[in-house]
Amino acid sequence: IMTSNISSRSLDKGTSLGFHKDDAEMNYDRMQKDLKQDLKRTFNPEFLNRLSETVVFRPLDVEHIVSILDVQLLQLNEQLIQQGLTLDVTTEAKRWLAEKGYDKSFGARPLKRAMQKHLEDVLSDEMLKGRFKSGGVIEVSLQGDTLVFTEKSGALNAC
């Protein structure tokens, strides 16, 4: 399985593919046809012939990124459970992280970097400082433009 962002520049411009950037529903058939033409212009026929199938996905929006973030937060929580901790991220904090990790051209790829920078790195530093007790629940909320880590007992712990 391979992924590519071929035509992402065209999608960002919108009008070059025959639809406006602000349209609620893009003309998917037209977009798919144009993207496949871009594939043919970008790759040699010999390479394309070796592919079993080409799938064109609809562009992700922030709500999709929030769903992907939820999956990644479940994975992070599984790791934290081994340390005797649980993470509880507020809806506002999730949305903020999703927006930091969203790029129309790159889809969900920047999300992991945003999670590492704004959540995992800070959380790791706080854990190394011994600020969270085993068995505790860490709430991650948003204050202004900053994630705040608070132990459910009410003590402010990070950021």
PDB file of C-alpha atoms in Angstrom:
ATOM      1  CA  ILE A   1       0.000   0.000   0.000  1.00  0.00           C
ATOM      2  CA  MET A   2       1.356   3.385  -1.001  1.00  0.00           C
ATOM      3  CA  THR A   3      -0.121   6.823  -0.576  1.00  0.00           C
ATOM      4  CA  SER A   4       0.505  10.005  -2.486  1.00  0.00           C
ATOM      5  CA  ASN A   5      -0.692  13.566  -2.424  1.00  0.00           C
ATOM      6  CA  ILE A   6      -0.562  13.936  -6.178  1.00  0.00           C
ATOM      7  CA  SER A   7      -2.821  16.816  -7.225  1.00  0.00           C
ATOM      8  CA  SER A   8      -2.998  18.234  -3.710  1.00  0.00           C
ATOM      9  CA  ARG A   9      -1.931  21.610  -5.091  1.00  0.00           C
ATOM     10  CA  SER A  10      -4.770  21.457  -7.592  1.00  0.00           C
ATOM     11  CA  LEU A  11      -7.208  20.531  -4.842  1.00  0.00           C
ATOM     12  CA  ASP A  12      -6.020  23.453  -2.721  1.00  0.00           C
ATOM     13  CA  LYS A  13      -6.643  25.867  -5.571  1.00  0.00           C
ATOM     14  CA  GLY A  14     -10.050  24.313  -6.189  1.00  0.00           C
ATOM     15  CA  THR A  15     -10.934  26.143  -9.376  1.00  0.00           C
ATOM     16  CA  SER A  16      -8.342  24.326 -11.472  1.00  0.00           C
ATOM     17  CA  LEU A  17     -10.375  21.145 -11.086  1.00  0.00           C
ATOM     18  CA  GLY A  18     -13.670  22.719 -12.038  1.00  0.00           C
ATOM     19  CA  PHE A  19     -15.135  23.452  -8.616  1.00  0.00           C
ATOM     20  CA  HIS A  20     -14.918  26.258  -6.121  1.00  0.00           C
ATOM     21  CA  LYS A  21     -12.984  25.947  -2.916  1.00  0.00           C
ATOM     22  CA  ASP A  22     -16.044  26.801  -0.810  1.00  0.00           C
ATOM     23  CA  ASP A  23     -18.419  24.275  -2.403  1.00  0.00           C
ATOM     24  CA  ALA A  24     -19.888  21.940   0.215  1.00  0.00           C
ATOM     25  CA  GLU A  25     -19.893  18.905  -2.098  1.00  0.00           C
ATOM     26  CA  MET A  26     -17.117  18.563  -4.668  1.00  0.00           C
ATOM     27  CA  ASN A  27     -17.790  16.853  -7.918  1.00  0.00           C
ATOM     28  CA  TYR A  28     -16.132  13.573  -6.916  1.00  0.00           C
ATOM     29  CA  ASP A  29     -16.274  11.904 -10.337  1.00  0.00           C
ATOM     30  CA  ARG A  30     -14.571  14.887 -11.954  1.00  0.00           C
ATOM     31  CA  MET A  31     -11.980  15.065  -9.186  1.00  0.00           C
ATOM     32  CA  GLN A  32     -11.238  11.351  -9.516  1.00  0.00           C
ATOM     33  CA  LYS A  33     -10.813  11.631 -13.276  1.00  0.00           C
ATOM     34  CA  ASP A  34      -8.498  14.644 -12.954  1.00  0.00           C
ATOM     35  CA  LEU A  35      -6.418  12.994 -10.238  1.00  0.00           C
ATOM     36  CA  LYS A  36      -5.941   9.862 -12.314  1.00  0.00           C
ATOM     37  CA  GLN A  37      -4.798  12.042 -15.224  1.00  0.00           C
ATOM     38  CA  ASP A  38      -2.242  13.620 -12.893  1.00  0.00           C
ATOM     39  CA  LEU A  39      -1.048  10.127 -11.972  1.00  0.00           C
ATOM     40  CA  LYS A  40      -0.489   9.343 -15.637  1.00  0.00           C
ATOM     41  CA  ARG A  41       1.461  12.577 -16.093  1.00  0.00           C
ATOM     42  CA  THR A  42       3.563  11.971 -12.972  1.00  0.00           C
ATOM     43  CA  PHE A  43       4.423   8.264 -13.209  1.00  0.00           C
ATOM     44  CA  ASN A  44       5.660   6.080 -16.028  1.00  0.00           C
ATOM     45  CA  PRO A  45       3.118   3.669 -17.541  1.00  0.00           C
ATOM     46  CA  GLU A  46       5.350   0.733 -16.543  1.00  0.00           C
ATOM     47  CA  PHE A  47       5.064   1.701 -12.892  1.00  0.00           C
ATOM     48  CA  LEU A  48       1.318   2.332 -13.013  1.00  0.00           C
ATOM     49  CA  ASN A  49       0.805  -1.031 -14.696  1.00  0.00           C
ATOM     50  CA  ARG A  50       2.376  -2.762 -11.686  1.00  0.00           C
ATOM     51  CA  LEU A  51      -0.184  -1.294  -9.296  1.00  0.00           C
ATOM     52  CA  SER A  52      -3.071  -3.562  -8.377  1.00  0.00           C
ATOM     53  CA  GLU A  53      -5.479  -0.710  -7.857  1.00  0.00           C
ATOM     54  CA  THR A  54      -5.616   3.048  -7.516  1.00  0.00           C
ATOM     55  CA  VAL A  55      -8.018   4.494  -4.973  1.00  0.00           C
ATOM     56  CA  VAL A  56      -8.906   8.180  -4.785  1.00  0.00           C
ATOM     57  CA  PHE A  57      -9.985   9.370  -1.362  1.00  0.00           C
ATOM     58  CA  ARG A  58     -12.102  12.391  -0.645  1.00  0.00           C
ATOM     59  CA  PRO A  59     -10.163  15.162   1.102  1.00  0.00           C
ATOM     60  CA  LEU A  60     -10.104  14.961   4.889  1.00  0.00           C
ATOM     61  CA  ASP A  61     -11.677  17.696   6.961  1.00  0.00           C
ATOM     62  CA  VAL A  62     -11.067  18.653  10.585  1.00  0.00           C
ATOM     63  CA  GLU A  63     -13.775  16.260  11.821  1.00  0.00           C
ATOM     64  CA  HIS A  64     -11.950  13.354  10.162  1.00  0.00           C
ATOM     65  CA  ILE A  65      -8.740  14.482  11.835  1.00  0.00           C
ATOM     66  CA  VAL A  66     -10.512  14.513  15.227  1.00  0.00           C
ATOM     67  CA  SER A  67     -11.607  10.903  14.602  1.00  0.00           C
ATOM     68  CA  ILE A  68      -8.039   9.909  13.729  1.00  0.00           C
ATOM     69  CA  LEU A  69      -6.840  11.750  16.828  1.00  0.00           C
ATOM     70  CA  ASP A  70      -9.288   9.726  18.948  1.00  0.00           C
ATOM     71  CA  VAL A  71      -7.694   6.504  17.682  1.00  0.00           C
ATOM     72  CA  GLN A  72      -4.204   7.810  18.425  1.00  0.00           C
ATOM     73  CA  LEU A  73      -5.292   8.936  21.889  1.00  0.00           C
ATOM     74  CA  LEU A  74      -6.588   5.422  22.596  1.00  0.00           C
ATOM     75  CA  GLN A  75      -3.156   4.062  21.690  1.00  0.00           C
ATOM     76  CA  LEU A  76      -1.454   6.628  23.920  1.00  0.00           C
ATOM     77  CA  ASN A  77      -3.830   5.743  26.754  1.00  0.00           C
ATOM     78  CA  GLU A  78      -2.884   2.067  26.403  1.00  0.00           C
ATOM     79  CA  GLN A  79       0.758   3.051  26.934  1.00  0.00           C
ATOM     80  CA  LEU A  80      -0.120   5.254  29.903  1.00  0.00           C
ATOM     81  CA  ILE A  81      -2.148   2.496  31.558  1.00  0.00           C
ATOM     82  CA  GLN A  82       1.102   0.526  31.796  1.00  0.00           C
ATOM     83  CA  GLN A  83       2.465   3.479  33.813  1.00  0.00           C
ATOM     84  CA  GLY A  84      -0.651   3.501  36.003  1.00  0.00           C
ATOM     85  CA  LEU A  85      -2.081   6.660  34.416  1.00  0.00           C
ATOM     86  CA  THR A  86      -5.104   7.533  32.307  1.00  0.00           C
ATOM     87  CA  LEU A  87      -5.497  10.456  29.922  1.00  0.00           C
ATOM     88  CA  ASP A  88      -8.741  12.425  29.575  1.00  0.00           C
ATOM     89  CA  VAL A  89      -8.598  15.001  26.758  1.00  0.00           C
ATOM     90  CA  THR A  90     -11.404  17.566  26.585  1.00  0.00           C
ATOM     91  CA  THR A  91     -13.317  18.143  23.364  1.00  0.00           C
ATOM     92  CA  GLU A  92     -11.825  21.631  23.027  1.00  0.00           C
ATOM     93  CA  ALA A  93      -8.286  20.289  23.455  1.00  0.00           C
ATOM     94  CA  LYS A  94      -8.937  17.581  20.852  1.00  0.00           C
ATOM     95  CA  ARG A  95     -10.255  20.102  18.373  1.00  0.00           C
ATOM     96  CA  TRP A  96      -7.247  22.367  18.996  1.00  0.00           C
ATOM     97  CA  LEU A  97      -4.838  19.469  18.455  1.00  0.00           C
ATOM     98  CA  ALA A  98      -6.706  18.426  15.318  1.00  0.00           C
ATOM     99  CA  GLU A  99      -6.469  21.948  13.915  1.00  0.00           C
ATOM    100  CA  LYS A 100      -2.739  22.105  14.734  1.00  0.00           C
ATOM    101  CA  GLY A 101      -2.300  18.753  12.983  1.00  0.00           C
ATOM    102  CA  TYR A 102      -4.450  19.485   9.948  1.00  0.00           C
ATOM    103  CA  ASP A 103      -3.125  20.470   6.571  1.00  0.00           C
ATOM    104  CA  LYS A 104      -5.385  20.218   3.562  1.00  0.00           C
ATOM    105  CA  SER A 105      -2.430  19.296   1.336  1.00  0.00           C
ATOM    106  CA  PHE A 106      -0.981  16.609   3.588  1.00  0.00           C
ATOM    107  CA  GLY A 107      -4.078  15.108   5.175  1.00  0.00           C
ATOM    108  CA  ALA A 108      -3.468  13.433   8.533  1.00  0.00           C
ATOM    109  CA  ARG A 109       0.309  13.209   8.245  1.00  0.00           C
ATOM    110  CA  PRO A 110       1.048  16.336  10.356  1.00  0.00           C
ATOM    111  CA  LEU A 111      -1.252  15.112  13.143  1.00  0.00           C
ATOM    112  CA  LYS A 112       1.333  12.778  14.664  1.00  0.00           C
ATOM    113  CA  ARG A 113       3.888  15.591  14.798  1.00  0.00           C
ATOM    114  CA  ALA A 114       1.351  17.891  16.471  1.00  0.00           C
ATOM    115  CA  MET A 115       0.517  15.177  19.009  1.00  0.00           C
ATOM    116  CA  GLN A 116       4.188  14.636  19.771  1.00  0.00           C
ATOM    117  CA  LYS A 117       4.995  18.332  20.112  1.00  0.00           C
ATOM    118  CA  HIS A 118       1.973  19.541  22.047  1.00  0.00           C
ATOM    119  CA  LEU A 119       0.913  16.440  23.984  1.00  0.00           C
ATOM    120  CA  GLU A 120       3.388  13.563  24.202  1.00  0.00           C
ATOM    121  CA  ASP A 121       6.582  15.598  24.726  1.00  0.00           C
ATOM    122  CA  VAL A 122       5.026  17.772  27.441  1.00  0.00           C
ATOM    123  CA  LEU A 123       3.396  14.761  29.088  1.00  0.00           C
ATOM    124  CA  SER A 124       6.699  12.855  29.059  1.00  0.00           C
ATOM    125  CA  ASP A 125       8.532  15.788  30.646  1.00  0.00           C
ATOM    126  CA  GLU A 126       5.914  16.060  33.379  1.00  0.00           C
ATOM    127  CA  MET A 127       6.035  12.326  34.042  1.00  0.00           C
ATOM    128  CA  LEU A 128       9.833  12.446  34.332  1.00  0.00           C
ATOM    129  CA  LYS A 129       9.476  15.264  36.870  1.00  0.00           C
ATOM    130  CA  GLY A 130       7.210  12.957  38.902  1.00  0.00           C
ATOM    131  CA  ARG A 131       4.239  15.293  38.724  1.00  0.00           C
ATOM    132  CA  PHE A 132       1.649  12.545  38.206  1.00  0.00           C
ATOM    133  CA  LYS A 133       0.871   9.781  40.672  1.00  0.00           C
ATOM    134  CA  SER A 134       0.258   6.191  39.640  1.00  0.00           C
ATOM    135  CA  GLY A 135      -3.454   5.505  39.421  1.00  0.00           C
ATOM    136  CA  GLY A 136      -4.181   9.102  38.507  1.00  0.00           C
ATOM    137  CA  VAL A 137      -6.226  10.591  35.708  1.00  0.00           C
ATOM    138  CA  ILE A 138      -4.603  13.389  33.721  1.00  0.00           C
ATOM    139  CA  GLU A 139      -7.026  15.848  32.196  1.00  0.00           C
ATOM    140  CA  VAL A 140      -5.804  17.756  29.155  1.00  0.00           C
ATOM    141  CA  SER A 141      -7.735  20.958  28.574  1.00  0.00           C
ATOM    142  CA  LEU A 142      -7.272  24.111  26.557  1.00  0.00           C
ATOM    143  CA  GLN A 143      -6.609  27.497  28.118  1.00  0.00           C
ATOM    144  CA  GLY A 144      -6.149  30.190  25.514  1.00  0.00           C
ATOM    145  CA  ASP A 145      -3.786  28.679  22.985  1.00  0.00           C
ATOM    146  CA  THR A 146      -2.103  26.267  25.402  1.00  0.00           C
ATOM    147  CA  LEU A 147      -2.791  22.713  26.483  1.00  0.00           C
ATOM    148  CA  VAL A 148      -2.934  22.399  30.262  1.00  0.00           C
ATOM    149  CA  PHE A 149      -2.326  19.101  32.049  1.00  0.00           C
ATOM    150  CA  THR A 150      -4.184  18.723  35.345  1.00  0.00           C
ATOM    151  CA  GLU A 151      -4.391  15.774  37.677  1.00  0.00           C
ATOM    152  CA  LYS A 152      -8.066  15.074  38.420  1.00  0.00           C
ATOM    153  CA  SER A 153      -7.354  15.879  42.060  1.00  0.00           C
ATOM    154  CA  GLY A 154      -7.087  19.485  40.846  1.00  0.00           C
ATOM    155  CA  ALA A 155      -3.349  20.219  40.918  1.00  0.00           C
ATOM    156  CA  LEU A 156      -2.007  22.078  37.882  1.00  0.00           C
ATOM    157  CA  ASN A 157       0.767  19.981  36.421  1.00  0.00           C
ATOM    158  CA  ALA A 158       2.117  21.305  33.144  1.00  0.00           C
ATOM    159  CA  CYS A 159       2.336  23.870  30.370  1.00  0.00           C
TER     160      CYS A 159
END
